mmCIF file of C-alpha atoms in Angstrom:
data_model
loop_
_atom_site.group_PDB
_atom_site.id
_atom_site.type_symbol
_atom_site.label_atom_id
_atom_site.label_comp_id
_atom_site.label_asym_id
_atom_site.label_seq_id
_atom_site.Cartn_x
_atom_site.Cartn_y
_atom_site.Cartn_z
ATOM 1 C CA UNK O 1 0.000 0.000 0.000
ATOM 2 C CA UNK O 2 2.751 2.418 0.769
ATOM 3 C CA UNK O 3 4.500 1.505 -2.735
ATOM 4 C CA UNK O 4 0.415 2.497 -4.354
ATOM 5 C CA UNK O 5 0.970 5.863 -2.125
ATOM 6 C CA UNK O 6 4.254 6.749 -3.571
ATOM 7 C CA UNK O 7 3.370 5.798 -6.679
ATOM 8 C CA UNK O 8 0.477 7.511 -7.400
ATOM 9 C CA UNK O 9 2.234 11.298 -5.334
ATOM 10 C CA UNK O 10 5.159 10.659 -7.984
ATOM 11 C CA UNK O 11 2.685 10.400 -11.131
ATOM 12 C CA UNK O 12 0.696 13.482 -9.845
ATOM 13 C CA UNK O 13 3.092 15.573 -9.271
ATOM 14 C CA UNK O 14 4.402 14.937 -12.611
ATOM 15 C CA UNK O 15 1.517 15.877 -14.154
ATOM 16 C CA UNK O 16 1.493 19.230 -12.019
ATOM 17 C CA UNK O 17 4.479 19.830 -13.724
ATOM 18 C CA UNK O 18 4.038 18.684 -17.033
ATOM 19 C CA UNK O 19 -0.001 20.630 -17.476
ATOM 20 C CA UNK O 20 1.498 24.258 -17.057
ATOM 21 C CA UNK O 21 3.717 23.759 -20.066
ATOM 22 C CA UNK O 22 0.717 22.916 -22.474
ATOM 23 C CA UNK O 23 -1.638 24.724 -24.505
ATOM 24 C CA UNK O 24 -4.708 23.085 -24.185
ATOM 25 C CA UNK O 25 -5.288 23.121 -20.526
ATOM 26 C CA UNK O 26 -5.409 27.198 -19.286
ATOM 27 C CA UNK O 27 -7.956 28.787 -17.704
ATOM 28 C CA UNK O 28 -10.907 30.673 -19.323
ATOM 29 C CA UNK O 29 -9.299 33.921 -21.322
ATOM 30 C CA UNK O 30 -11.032 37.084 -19.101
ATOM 31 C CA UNK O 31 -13.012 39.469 -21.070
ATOM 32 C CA UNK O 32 -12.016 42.208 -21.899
ATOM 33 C CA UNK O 33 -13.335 45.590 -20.609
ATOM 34 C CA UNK O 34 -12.281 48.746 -23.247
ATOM 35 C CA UNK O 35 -10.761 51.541 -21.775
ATOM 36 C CA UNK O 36 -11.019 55.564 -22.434
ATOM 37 C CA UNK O 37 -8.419 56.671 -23.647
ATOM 38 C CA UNK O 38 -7.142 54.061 -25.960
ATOM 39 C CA UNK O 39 -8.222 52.755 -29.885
ATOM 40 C CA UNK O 40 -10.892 50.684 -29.243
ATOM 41 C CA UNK O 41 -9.894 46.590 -30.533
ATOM 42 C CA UNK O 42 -10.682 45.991 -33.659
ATOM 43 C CA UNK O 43 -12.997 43.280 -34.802
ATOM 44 C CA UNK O 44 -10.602 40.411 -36.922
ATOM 45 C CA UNK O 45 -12.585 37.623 -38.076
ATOM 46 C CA UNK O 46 -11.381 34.053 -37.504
ATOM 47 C CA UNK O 47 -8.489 33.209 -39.483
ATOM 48 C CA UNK O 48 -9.089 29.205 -39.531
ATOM 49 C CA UNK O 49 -7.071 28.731 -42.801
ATOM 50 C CA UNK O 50 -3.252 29.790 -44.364
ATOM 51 C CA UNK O 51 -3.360 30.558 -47.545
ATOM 52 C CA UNK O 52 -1.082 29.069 -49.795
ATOM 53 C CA UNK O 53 2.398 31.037 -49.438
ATOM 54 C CA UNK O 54 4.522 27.831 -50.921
ATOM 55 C CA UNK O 55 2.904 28.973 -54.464
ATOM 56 C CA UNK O 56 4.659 32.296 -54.256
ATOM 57 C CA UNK O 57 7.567 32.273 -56.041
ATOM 58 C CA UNK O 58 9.107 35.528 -55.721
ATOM 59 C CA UNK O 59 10.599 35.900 -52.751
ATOM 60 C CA UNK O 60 9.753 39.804 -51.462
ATOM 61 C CA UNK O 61 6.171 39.046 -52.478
ATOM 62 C CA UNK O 62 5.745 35.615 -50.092
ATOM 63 C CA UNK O 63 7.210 37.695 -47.055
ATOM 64 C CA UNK O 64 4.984 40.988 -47.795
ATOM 65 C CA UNK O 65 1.889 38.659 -48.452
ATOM 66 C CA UNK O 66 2.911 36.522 -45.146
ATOM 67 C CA UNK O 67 3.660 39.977 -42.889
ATOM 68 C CA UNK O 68 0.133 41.959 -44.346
ATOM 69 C CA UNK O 69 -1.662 38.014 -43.601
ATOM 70 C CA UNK O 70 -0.481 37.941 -39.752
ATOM 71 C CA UNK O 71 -0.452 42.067 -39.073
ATOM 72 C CA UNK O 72 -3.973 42.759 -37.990
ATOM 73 C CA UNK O 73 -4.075 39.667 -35.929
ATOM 74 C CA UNK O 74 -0.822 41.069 -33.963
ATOM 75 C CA UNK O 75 -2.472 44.355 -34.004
ATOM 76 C CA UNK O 76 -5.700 43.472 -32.345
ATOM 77 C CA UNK O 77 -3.619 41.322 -29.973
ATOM 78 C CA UNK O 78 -1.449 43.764 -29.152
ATOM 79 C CA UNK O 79 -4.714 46.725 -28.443
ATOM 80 C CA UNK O 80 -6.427 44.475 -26.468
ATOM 81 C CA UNK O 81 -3.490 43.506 -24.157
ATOM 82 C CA UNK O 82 -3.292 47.383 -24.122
ATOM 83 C CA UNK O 83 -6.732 47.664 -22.482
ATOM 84 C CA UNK O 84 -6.119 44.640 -20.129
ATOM 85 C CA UNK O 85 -3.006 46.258 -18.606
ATOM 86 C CA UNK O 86 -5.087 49.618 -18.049
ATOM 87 C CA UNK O 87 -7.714 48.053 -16.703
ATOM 88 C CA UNK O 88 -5.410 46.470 -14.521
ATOM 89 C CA UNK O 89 -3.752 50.059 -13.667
ATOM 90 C CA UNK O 90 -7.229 51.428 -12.847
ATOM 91 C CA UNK O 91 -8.063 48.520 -10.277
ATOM 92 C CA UNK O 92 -4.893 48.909 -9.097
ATOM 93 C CA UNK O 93 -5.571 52.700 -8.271
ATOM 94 C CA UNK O 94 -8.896 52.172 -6.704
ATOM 95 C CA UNK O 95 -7.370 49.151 -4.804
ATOM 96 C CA UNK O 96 -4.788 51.342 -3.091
ATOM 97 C CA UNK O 97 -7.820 53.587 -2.350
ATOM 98 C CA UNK O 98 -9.585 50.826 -0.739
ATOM 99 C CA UNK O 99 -12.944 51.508 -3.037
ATOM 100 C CA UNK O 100 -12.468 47.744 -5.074
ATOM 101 C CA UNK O 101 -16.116 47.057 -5.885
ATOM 102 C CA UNK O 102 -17.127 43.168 -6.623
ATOM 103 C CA UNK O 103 -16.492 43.356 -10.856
ATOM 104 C CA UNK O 104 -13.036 44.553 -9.859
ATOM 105 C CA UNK O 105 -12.352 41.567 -7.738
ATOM 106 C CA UNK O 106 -13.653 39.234 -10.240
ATOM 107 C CA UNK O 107 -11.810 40.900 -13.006
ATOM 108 C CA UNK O 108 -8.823 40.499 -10.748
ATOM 109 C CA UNK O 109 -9.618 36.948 -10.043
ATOM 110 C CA UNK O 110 -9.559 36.149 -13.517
ATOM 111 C CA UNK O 111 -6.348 37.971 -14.434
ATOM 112 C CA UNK O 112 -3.982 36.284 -11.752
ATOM 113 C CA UNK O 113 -5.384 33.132 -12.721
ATOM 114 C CA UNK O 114 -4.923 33.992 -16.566
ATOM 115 C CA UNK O 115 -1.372 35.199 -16.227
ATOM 116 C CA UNK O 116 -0.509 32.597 -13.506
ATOM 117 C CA UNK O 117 0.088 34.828 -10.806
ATOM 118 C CA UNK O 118 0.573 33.244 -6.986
ATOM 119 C CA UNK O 119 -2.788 34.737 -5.435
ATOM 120 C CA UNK O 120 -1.176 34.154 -2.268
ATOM 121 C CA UNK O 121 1.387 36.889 -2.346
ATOM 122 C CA UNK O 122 0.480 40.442 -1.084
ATOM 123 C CA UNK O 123 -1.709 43.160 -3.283
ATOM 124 C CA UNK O 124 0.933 45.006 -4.056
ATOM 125 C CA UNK O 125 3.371 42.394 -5.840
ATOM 126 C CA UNK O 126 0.226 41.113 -7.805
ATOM 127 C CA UNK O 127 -0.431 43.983 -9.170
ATOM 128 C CA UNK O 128 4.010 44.376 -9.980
ATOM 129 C CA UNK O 129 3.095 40.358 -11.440
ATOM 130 C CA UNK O 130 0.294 41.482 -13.406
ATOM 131 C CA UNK O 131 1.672 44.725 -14.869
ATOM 132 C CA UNK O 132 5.134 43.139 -15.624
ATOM 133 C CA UNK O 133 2.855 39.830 -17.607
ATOM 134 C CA UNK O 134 0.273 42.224 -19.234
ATOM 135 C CA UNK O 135 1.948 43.971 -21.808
ATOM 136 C CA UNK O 136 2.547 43.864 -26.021
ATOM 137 C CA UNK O 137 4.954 41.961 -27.979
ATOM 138 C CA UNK O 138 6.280 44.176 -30.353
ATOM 139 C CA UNK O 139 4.773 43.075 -33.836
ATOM 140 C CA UNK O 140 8.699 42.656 -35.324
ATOM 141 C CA UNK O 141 8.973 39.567 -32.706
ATOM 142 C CA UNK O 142 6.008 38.248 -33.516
ATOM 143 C CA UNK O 143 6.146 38.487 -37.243
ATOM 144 C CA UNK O 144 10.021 36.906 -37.552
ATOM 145 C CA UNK O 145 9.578 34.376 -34.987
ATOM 146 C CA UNK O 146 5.891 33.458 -36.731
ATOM 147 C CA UNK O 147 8.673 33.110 -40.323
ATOM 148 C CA UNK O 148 10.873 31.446 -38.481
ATOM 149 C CA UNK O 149 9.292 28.835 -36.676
ATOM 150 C CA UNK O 150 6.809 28.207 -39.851
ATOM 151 C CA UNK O 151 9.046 28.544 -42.545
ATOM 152 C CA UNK O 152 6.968 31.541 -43.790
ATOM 153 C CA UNK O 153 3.787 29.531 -43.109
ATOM 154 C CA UNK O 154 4.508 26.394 -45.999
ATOM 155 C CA UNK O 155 5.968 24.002 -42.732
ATOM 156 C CA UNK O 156 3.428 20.926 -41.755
ATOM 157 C CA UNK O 157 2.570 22.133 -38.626
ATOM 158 C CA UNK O 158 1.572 25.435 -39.838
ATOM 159 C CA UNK O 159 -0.717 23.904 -42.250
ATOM 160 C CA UNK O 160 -1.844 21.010 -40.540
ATOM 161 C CA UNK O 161 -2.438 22.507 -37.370
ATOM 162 C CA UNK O 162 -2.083 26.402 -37.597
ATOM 163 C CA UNK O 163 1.093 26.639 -35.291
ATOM 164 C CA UNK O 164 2.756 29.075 -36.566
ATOM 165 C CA UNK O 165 5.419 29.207 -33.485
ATOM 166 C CA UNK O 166 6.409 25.670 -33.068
ATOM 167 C CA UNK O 167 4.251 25.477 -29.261
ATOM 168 C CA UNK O 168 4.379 22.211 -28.048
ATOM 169 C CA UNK O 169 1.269 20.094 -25.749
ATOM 170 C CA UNK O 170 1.888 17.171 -23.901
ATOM 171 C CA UNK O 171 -1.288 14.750 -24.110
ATOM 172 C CA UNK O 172 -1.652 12.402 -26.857
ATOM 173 C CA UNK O 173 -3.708 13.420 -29.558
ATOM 174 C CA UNK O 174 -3.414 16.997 -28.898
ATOM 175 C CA UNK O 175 -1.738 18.050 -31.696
ATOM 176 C CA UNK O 176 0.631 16.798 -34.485
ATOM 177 C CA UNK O 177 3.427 13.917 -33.740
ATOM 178 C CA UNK O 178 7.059 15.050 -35.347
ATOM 179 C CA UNK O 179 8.437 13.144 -37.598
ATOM 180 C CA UNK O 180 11.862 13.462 -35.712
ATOM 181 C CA UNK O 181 10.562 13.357 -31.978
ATOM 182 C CA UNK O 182 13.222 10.981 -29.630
ATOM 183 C CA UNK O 183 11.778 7.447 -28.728
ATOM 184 C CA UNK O 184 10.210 8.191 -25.024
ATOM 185 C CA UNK O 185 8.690 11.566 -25.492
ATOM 186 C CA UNK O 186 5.761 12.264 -25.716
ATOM 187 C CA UNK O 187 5.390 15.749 -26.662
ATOM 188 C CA UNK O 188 3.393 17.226 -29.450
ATOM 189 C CA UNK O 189 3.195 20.107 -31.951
ATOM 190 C CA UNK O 190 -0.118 21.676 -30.628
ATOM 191 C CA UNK O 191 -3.010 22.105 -33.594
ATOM 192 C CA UNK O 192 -5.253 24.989 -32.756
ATOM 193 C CA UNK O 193 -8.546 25.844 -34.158
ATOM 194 C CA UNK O 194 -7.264 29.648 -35.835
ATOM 195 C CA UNK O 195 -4.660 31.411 -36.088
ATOM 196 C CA UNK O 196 -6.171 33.580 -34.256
ATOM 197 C CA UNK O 197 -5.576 31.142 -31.174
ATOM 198 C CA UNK O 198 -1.863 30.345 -32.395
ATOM 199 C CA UNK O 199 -0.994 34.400 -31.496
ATOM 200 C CA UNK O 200 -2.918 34.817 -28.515
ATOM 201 C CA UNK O 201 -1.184 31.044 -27.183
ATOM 202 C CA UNK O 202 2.315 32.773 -28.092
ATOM 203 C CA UNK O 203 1.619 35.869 -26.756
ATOM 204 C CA UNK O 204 0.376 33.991 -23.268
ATOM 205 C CA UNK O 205 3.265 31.672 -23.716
ATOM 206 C CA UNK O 206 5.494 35.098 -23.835
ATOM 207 C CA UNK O 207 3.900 36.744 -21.076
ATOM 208 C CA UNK O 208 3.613 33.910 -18.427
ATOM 209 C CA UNK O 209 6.496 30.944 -19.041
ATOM 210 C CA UNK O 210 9.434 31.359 -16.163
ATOM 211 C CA UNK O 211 12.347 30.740 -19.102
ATOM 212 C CA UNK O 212 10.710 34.468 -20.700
ATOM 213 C CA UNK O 213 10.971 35.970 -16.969
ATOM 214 C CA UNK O 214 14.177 38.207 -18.013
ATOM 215 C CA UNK O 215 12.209 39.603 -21.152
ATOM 216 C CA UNK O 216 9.973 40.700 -19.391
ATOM 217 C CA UNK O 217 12.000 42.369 -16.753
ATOM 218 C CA UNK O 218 13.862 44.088 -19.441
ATOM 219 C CA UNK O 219 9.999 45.343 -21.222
ATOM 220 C CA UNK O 220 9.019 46.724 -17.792
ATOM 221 C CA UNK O 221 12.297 48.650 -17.212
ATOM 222 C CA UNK O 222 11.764 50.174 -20.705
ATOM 223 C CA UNK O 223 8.266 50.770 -19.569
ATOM 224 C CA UNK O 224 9.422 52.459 -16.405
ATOM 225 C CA UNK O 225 11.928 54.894 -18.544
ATOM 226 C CA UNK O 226 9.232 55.224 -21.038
ATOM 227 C CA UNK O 227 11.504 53.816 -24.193
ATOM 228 C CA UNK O 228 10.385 51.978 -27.015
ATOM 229 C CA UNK O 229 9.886 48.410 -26.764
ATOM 230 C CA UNK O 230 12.059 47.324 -29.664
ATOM 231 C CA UNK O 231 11.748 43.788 -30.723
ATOM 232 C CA UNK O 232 15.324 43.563 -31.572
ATOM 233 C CA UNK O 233 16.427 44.184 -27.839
ATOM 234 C CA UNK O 234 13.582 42.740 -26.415
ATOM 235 C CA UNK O 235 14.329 39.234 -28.532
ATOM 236 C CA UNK O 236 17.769 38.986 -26.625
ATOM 237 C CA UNK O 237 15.354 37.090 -23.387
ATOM 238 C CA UNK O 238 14.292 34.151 -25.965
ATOM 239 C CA UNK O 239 17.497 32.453 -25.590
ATOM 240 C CA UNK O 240 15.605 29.540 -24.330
ATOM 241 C CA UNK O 241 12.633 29.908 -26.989
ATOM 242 C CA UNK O 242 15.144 27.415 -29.011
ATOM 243 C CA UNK O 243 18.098 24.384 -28.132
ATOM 244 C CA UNK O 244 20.475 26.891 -30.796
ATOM 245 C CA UNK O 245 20.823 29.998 -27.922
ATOM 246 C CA UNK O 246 22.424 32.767 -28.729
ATOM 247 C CA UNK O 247 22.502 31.757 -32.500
ATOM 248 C CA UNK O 248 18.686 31.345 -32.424
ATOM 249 C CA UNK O 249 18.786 34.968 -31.181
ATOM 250 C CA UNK O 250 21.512 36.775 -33.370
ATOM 251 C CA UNK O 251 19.124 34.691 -36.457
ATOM 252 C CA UNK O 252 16.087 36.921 -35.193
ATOM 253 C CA UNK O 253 17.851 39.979 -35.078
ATOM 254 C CA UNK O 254 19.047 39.447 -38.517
ATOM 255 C CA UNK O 255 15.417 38.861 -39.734
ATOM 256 C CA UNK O 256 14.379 42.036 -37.725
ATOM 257 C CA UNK O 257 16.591 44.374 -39.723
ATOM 258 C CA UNK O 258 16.406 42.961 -43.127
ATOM 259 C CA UNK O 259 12.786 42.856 -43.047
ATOM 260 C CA UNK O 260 11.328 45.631 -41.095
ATOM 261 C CA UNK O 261 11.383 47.837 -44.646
ATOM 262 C CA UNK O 262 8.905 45.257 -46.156
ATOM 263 C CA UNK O 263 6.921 45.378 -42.933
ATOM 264 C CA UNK O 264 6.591 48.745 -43.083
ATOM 265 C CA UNK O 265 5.894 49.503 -46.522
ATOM 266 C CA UNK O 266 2.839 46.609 -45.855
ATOM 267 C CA UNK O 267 1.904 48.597 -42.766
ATOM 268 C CA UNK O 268 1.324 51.762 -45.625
ATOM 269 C CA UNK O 269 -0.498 49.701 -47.697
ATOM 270 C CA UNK O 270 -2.601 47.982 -45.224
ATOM 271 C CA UNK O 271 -3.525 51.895 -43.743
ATOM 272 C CA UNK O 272 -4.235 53.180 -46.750
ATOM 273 C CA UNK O 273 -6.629 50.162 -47.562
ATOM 274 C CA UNK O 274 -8.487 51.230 -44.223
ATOM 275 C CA UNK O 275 -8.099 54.679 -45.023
ATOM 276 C CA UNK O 276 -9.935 54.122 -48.181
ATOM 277 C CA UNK O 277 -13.134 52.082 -46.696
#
């Protein structure tokens, strides 16, 4: 019976271990409340298909047609982890005021459980969790990481499964089995449902897994000087994102500075599109 006992506290704290890494067990997303002040989010309609970017032969045009594909997707991310963190700053201010009515609590609830904060520690460094967690990921990372990790969108798990940033899950039959994975794991390459779910799954992943804790620290003490958030500084805390380092790293920094003309002159195209409706 003790042998059972040990047995089965082994196997669950395993799985305690193993769940937080996934994708497909998190809590509910909170909803989120606009915010004066701010553009409100816009309405992007469920991306539940790539198009074809393995037909494009010219080069430029794949990476333009890839960056103008993913943009409002990062965009809307991006605006409505904007509201989130002022939301966040407004219960914050009414906390330290003592006037916290019950859909600030709830909200509040929801957040720390969102963004994995220890509800346990005091007000004051859940609210430094929660502002250091809720914040954008400058559309540069997201776009070269998204070409990276996808091979511009043409690899099998972007197709197959809409993963455009190579997230793993851990229970069988949660997503797609590599080809190459070592006998004995039994990782996955999560499928999602959208796109749409692949960016806002990164973007969690980003904001909330321990080995992204010093990019974060370095966002929030740009944040506190009020400088940029520049994806090719910022990328320097995704040393762990891949096995390759510091060459995975000096790769993205590369793709930062030899493509940020294209994704700007897409950014002008895209505005004036909107401009013109």
């Amino acid at each position: 019976m003790r042998v059972l006992f040990i047995v089965f506290f082994i196997a669950v704290s395993l799985a305690f271990l193993i769940v937080p890494f996934t994708v497909d067990f998190k809590p509910a997303e909170p909803a989120v409340v606009e915010v004066e002040g701010l553009p409100p989010v816009p309405k992007v309609g469920v991306y539940d298909e790539l198009p074809d970017f393995s037909e494009i032969t010219n080069v430029r045009e794949k990476k333009a047609e890839f960056f103008a594909y993913l943009l409002p997707l990062i965009e809307a991310e991006n605006l409505r982890l904007l509201h989130t963190r002022a939301k966040v700053l407004e219960i914050e201010e009414r906390a330290g005021q003592n006037m916290l009515n019950d859909a600030d609590r709830q909200q509040l609830a929801q957040l720390i459980d969102y963004y994995e904060v220890d509800p346990s520690l005091g007000d004051e460094q859940i609210f430094e969790f929660l502002k250091r967690r809720i914040d954008i990921v400058p559309e540069m990372m997201v776009l070269v990481q998204a070409a990276n990790e996808s091979a511009w969108g043409t690899s099998r798990f972007a197709r197959k499964g809409l993963n455009l940033f190579g997230q793993w899950c851990f229970r069988e039959g949660c997503g797609i089995v590599p080809g190459q994975r070592p006998e004995g794991q039994i990782y996955e390459v999560a499928k999602f449902d959208s796109v749409n779910q692949s960016v806002r799954s990164y973007m969690r992943n980003i904001n909330t897994h321990p080995p992204y804790a010093d990019l974060r620290l370095l966002r929030e003490q740009k944040r506190l000087r009020d400088q940029e958030l520049k994806a090719v500084e910022l990328v320097e805390g995704l040393g762990s994102y891949s096995e390759r380092g510091d060459e995975y790293i000096e790769e993205l920094q590369a793709m930062i500075r030899v493509n940020r003309p294209i994704v700007q002159a897409v950014k002008e195209q895209l505005d004036e599109s909107q401009t013109a409706n």
